[in-house]
Short mmCIF file of C-alpha atoms in Angstrom, two decimals:
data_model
loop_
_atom_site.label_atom_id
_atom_site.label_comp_id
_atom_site.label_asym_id
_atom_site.label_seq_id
_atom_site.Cartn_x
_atom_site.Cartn_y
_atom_site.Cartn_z
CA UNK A 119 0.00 0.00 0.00
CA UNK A 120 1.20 3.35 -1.31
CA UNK A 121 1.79 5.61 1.81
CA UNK A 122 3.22 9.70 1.29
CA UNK A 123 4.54 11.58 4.32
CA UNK A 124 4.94 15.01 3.96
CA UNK A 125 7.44 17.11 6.15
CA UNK A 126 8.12 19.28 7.86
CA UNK A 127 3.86 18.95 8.45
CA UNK A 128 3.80 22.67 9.25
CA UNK A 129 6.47 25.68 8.23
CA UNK A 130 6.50 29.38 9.48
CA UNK A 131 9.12 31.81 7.39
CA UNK A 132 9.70 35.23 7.04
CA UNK A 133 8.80 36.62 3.81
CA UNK A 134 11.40 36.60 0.99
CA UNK A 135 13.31 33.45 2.72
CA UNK A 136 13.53 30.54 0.03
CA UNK A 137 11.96 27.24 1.07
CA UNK A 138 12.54 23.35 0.52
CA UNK A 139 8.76 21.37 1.09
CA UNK A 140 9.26 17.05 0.96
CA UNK A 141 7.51 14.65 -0.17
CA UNK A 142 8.56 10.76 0.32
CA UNK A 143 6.54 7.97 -0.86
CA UNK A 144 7.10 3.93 -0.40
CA UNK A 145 6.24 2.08 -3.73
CA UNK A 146 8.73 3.96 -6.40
CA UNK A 147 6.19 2.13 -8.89
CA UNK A 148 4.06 5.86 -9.51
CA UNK A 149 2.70 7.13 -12.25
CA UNK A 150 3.23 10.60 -11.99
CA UNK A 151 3.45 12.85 -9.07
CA UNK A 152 1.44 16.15 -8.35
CA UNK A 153 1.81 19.44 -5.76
CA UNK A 154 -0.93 21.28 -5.26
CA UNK A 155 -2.15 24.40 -2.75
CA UNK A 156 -4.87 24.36 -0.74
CA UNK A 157 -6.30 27.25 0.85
CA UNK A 158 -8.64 27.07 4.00
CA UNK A 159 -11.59 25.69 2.98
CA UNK A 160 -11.26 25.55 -0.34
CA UNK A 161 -10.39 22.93 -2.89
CA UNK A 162 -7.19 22.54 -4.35
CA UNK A 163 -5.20 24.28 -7.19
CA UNK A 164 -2.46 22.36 -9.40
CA UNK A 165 0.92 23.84 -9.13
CA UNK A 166 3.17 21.31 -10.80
CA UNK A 167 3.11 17.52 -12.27
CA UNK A 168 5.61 15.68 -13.06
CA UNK A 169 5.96 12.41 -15.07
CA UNK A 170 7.59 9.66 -13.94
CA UNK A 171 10.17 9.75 -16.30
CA UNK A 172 10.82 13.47 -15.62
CA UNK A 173 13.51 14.90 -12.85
CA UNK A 174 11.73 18.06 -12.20
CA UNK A 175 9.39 20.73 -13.55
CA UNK A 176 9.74 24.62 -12.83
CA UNK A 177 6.93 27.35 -12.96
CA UNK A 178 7.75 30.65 -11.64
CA UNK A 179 8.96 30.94 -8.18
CA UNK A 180 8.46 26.83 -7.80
CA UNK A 181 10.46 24.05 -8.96
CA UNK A 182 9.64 20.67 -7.74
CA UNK A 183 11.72 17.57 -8.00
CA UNK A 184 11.80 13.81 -8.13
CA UNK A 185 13.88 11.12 -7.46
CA UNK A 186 11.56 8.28 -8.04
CA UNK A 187 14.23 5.57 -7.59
CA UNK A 188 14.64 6.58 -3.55
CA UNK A 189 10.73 7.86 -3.23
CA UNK A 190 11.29 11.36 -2.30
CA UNK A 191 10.02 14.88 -4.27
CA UNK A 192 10.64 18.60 -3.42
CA UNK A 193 9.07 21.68 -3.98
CA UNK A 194 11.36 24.75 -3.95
CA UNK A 195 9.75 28.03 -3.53
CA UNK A 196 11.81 30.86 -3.90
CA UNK A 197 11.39 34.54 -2.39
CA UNK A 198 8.75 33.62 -0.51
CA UNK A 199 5.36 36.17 -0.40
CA UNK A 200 2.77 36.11 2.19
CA UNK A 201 0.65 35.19 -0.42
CA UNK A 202 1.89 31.53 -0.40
CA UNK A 203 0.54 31.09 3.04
CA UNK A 204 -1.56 27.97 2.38
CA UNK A 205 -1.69 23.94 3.25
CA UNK A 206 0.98 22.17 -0.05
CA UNK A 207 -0.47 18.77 -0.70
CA UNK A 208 1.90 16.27 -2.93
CA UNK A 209 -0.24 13.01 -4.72
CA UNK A 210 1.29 10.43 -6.44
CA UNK A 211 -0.75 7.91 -8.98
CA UNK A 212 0.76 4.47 -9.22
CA UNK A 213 -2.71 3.88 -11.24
CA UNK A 214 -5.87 5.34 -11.57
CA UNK A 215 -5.96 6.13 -8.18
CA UNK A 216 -4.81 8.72 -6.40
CA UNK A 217 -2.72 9.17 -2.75
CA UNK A 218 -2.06 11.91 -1.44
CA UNK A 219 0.63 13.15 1.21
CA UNK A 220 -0.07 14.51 4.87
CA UNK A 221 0.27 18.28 3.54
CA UNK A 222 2.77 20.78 4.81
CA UNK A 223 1.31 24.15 6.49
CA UNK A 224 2.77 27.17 5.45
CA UNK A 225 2.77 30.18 6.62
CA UNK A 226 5.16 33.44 5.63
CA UNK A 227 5.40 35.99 7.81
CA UNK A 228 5.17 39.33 6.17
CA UNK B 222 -7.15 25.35 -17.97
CA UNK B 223 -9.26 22.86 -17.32
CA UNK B 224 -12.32 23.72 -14.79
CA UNK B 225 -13.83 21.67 -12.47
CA UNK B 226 -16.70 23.27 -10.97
CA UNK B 227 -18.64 21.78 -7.52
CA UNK B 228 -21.38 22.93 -6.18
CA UNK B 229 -22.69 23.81 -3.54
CA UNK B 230 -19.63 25.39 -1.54
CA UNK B 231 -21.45 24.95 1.22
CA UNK B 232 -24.89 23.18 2.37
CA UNK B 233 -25.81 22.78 6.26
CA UNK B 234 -28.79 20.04 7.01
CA UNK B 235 -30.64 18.44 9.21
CA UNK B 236 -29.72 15.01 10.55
CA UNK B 237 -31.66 12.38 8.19
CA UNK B 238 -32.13 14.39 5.33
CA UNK B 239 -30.25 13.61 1.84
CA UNK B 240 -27.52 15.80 0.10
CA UNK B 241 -26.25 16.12 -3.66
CA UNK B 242 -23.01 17.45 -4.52
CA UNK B 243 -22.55 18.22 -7.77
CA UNK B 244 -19.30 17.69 -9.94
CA UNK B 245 -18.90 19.53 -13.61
CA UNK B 246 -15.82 19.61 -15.94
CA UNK B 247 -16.75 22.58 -17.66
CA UNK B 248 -14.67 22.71 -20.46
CA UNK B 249 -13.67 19.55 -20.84
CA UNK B 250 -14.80 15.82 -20.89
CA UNK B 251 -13.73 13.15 -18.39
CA UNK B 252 -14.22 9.93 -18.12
CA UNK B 253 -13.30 9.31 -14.71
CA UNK B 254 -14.00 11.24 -12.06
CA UNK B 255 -13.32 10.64 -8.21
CA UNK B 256 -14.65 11.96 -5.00
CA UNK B 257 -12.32 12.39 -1.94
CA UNK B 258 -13.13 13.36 1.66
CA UNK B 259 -10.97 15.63 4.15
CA UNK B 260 -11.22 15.62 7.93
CA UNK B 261 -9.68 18.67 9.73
CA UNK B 262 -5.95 19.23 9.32
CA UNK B 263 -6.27 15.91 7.50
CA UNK B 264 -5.09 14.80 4.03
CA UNK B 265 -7.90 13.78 1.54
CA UNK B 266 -8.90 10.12 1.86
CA UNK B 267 -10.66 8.92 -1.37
CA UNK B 268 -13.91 7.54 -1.15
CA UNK B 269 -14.72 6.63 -4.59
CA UNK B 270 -13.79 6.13 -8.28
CA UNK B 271 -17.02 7.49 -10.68
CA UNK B 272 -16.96 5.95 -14.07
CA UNK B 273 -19.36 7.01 -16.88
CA UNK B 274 -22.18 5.12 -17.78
CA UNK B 275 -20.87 2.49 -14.91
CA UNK B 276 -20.85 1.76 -11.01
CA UNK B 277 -18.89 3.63 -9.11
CA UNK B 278 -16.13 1.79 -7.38
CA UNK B 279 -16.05 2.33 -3.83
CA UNK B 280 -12.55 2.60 -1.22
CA UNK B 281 -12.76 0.35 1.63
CA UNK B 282 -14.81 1.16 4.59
CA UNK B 283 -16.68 3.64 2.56
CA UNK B 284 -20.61 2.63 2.35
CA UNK B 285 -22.20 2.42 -0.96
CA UNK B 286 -25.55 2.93 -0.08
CA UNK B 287 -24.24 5.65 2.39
CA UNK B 288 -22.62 7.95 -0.28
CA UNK B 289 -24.15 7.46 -4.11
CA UNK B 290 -22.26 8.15 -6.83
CA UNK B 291 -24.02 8.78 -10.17
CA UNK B 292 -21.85 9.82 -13.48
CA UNK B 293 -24.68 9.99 -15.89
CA UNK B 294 -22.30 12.16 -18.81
CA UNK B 295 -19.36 12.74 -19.46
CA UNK B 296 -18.90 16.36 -17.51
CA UNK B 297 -21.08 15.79 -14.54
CA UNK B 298 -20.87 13.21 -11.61
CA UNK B 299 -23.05 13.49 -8.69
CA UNK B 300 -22.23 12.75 -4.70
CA UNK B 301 -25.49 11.95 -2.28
CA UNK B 302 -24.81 11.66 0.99
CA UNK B 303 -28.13 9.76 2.00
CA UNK B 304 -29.85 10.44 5.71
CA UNK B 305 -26.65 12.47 6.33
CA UNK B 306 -25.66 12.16 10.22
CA UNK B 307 -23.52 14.54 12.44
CA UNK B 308 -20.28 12.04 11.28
CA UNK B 309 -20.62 12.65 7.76
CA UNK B 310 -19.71 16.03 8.48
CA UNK B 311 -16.76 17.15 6.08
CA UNK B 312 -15.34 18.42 3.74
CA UNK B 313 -15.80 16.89 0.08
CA UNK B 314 -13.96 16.84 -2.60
CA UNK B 315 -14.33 16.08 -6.77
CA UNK B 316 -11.70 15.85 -9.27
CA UNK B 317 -11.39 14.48 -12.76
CA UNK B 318 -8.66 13.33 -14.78
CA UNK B 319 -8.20 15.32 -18.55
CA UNK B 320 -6.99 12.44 -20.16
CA UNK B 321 -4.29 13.15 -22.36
CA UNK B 322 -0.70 13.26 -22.40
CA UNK B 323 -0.13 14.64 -18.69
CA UNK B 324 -3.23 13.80 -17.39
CA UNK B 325 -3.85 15.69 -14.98
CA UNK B 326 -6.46 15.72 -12.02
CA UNK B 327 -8.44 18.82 -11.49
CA UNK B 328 -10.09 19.23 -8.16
CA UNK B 329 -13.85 21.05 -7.76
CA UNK B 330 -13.71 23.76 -5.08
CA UNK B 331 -15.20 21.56 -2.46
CA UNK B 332 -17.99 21.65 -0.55
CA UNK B 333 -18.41 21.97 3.11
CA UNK B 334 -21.52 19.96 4.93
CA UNK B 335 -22.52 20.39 8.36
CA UNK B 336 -25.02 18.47 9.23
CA UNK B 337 -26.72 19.29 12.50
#
């Protein structure tokens, strides 16, 4: 059974401070894997996917990574804003299915 | 990109009564669609796989006849939560898979039930 741990499970930084979220799963047998954001009561909102067969994918300020051989992704968030204050979620697919990780709370403090 | 809309955001009930959530891809189609749950500062916990035109395929532990799962077309799958109890209380969640050649999941905005 596929099991993702997130950590650290919550983060406070001062803005502009760059960042390192992680993401370690136990079957390396996935899909693809997939951060997303979730604000407080709200659903969630794709930041980055990356294929199995890919090291890492960039968009902006974010760069994730994955080394699907030891289990383990980052996300890199540079310059950090206040505006990134929300729960990051990482979900891997070995299938159809989805799993996702614990989440990581963060918070940057203007 | 692609939009999944869910609706409502938020719906509070009475104990016994029934609930729909509603799950649209707006501007595309999708084939599969799935419906997670979330506890409070908990990850989301799928409850249930919603083919078109088929059964739905349940998780584990999660009652059929408790939560049913209709995907009549191809952009809208439906969630009741039948004589809803305080428990069910939660936070729900849709997404659906763009097939193609990232395939991507896109997740509804949730909906919140309280049921009282």
């Amino acid at each position: 059974k596929q099991e993702v741990t997130q950590i650290p499970a919550a983060l406070s930084v001062p803005e502009g401070e760059n960042l390192v979220l992680n993401c370690s799963f136990t079957d390396s047998a996935i899909y693809n894997l997939q951060w997303f954001r979730q604000d407080p009561g709200k659903g969630l909102t794709s930041l980055l996917l990356i294929q199995s067969s890919q090291r890492e994918q960039t968009s902006g300020r974010l760069n994730a990574s994955l080394d699907k051989s030891s289990g383990r992704s980052t996300l890199y968030i540079a310059a950090s804003q206040p505006g990134d204050s929300a729960t990051y979620l990482c979900a891997v697919r070995p299938d159809q299915k989805v799993t996702f990780g614990t989440g990581t709370k963060l918070q940057v403090i203007p | 990109g692609a939009v999944v809309s869910q609706h409502p955001s938020r719906v509070i009930c009475k104990s016994g009564t029934s609930v729909k959530i509603e799950c649209r891809s707006l501007d595309f189609q999708a084939t599969t669609m799935f419906w997670y749950r979330q506890f409070p500062k908990k990850s989301l916990m799928l409850m249930a796989t919603s083919n078109e035109g088929s059964k739905a395929t349940y998780e584990q532990g999660v009652e059929k006849d408790k939560f049913l799962i209709n995907h009549a077309s191809l952009t809208l799958s439906t969630l009741t939560v039948t004589s809803a109890h305080p428990e069910d209380s939660s936070f729900y969640i849709c997404s659906a898979r763009l097939a193609g050649s990232n395939e991507k999941l896109f997740f509804g905005s949730g909906t919140q039930l309280s049921v009282l």
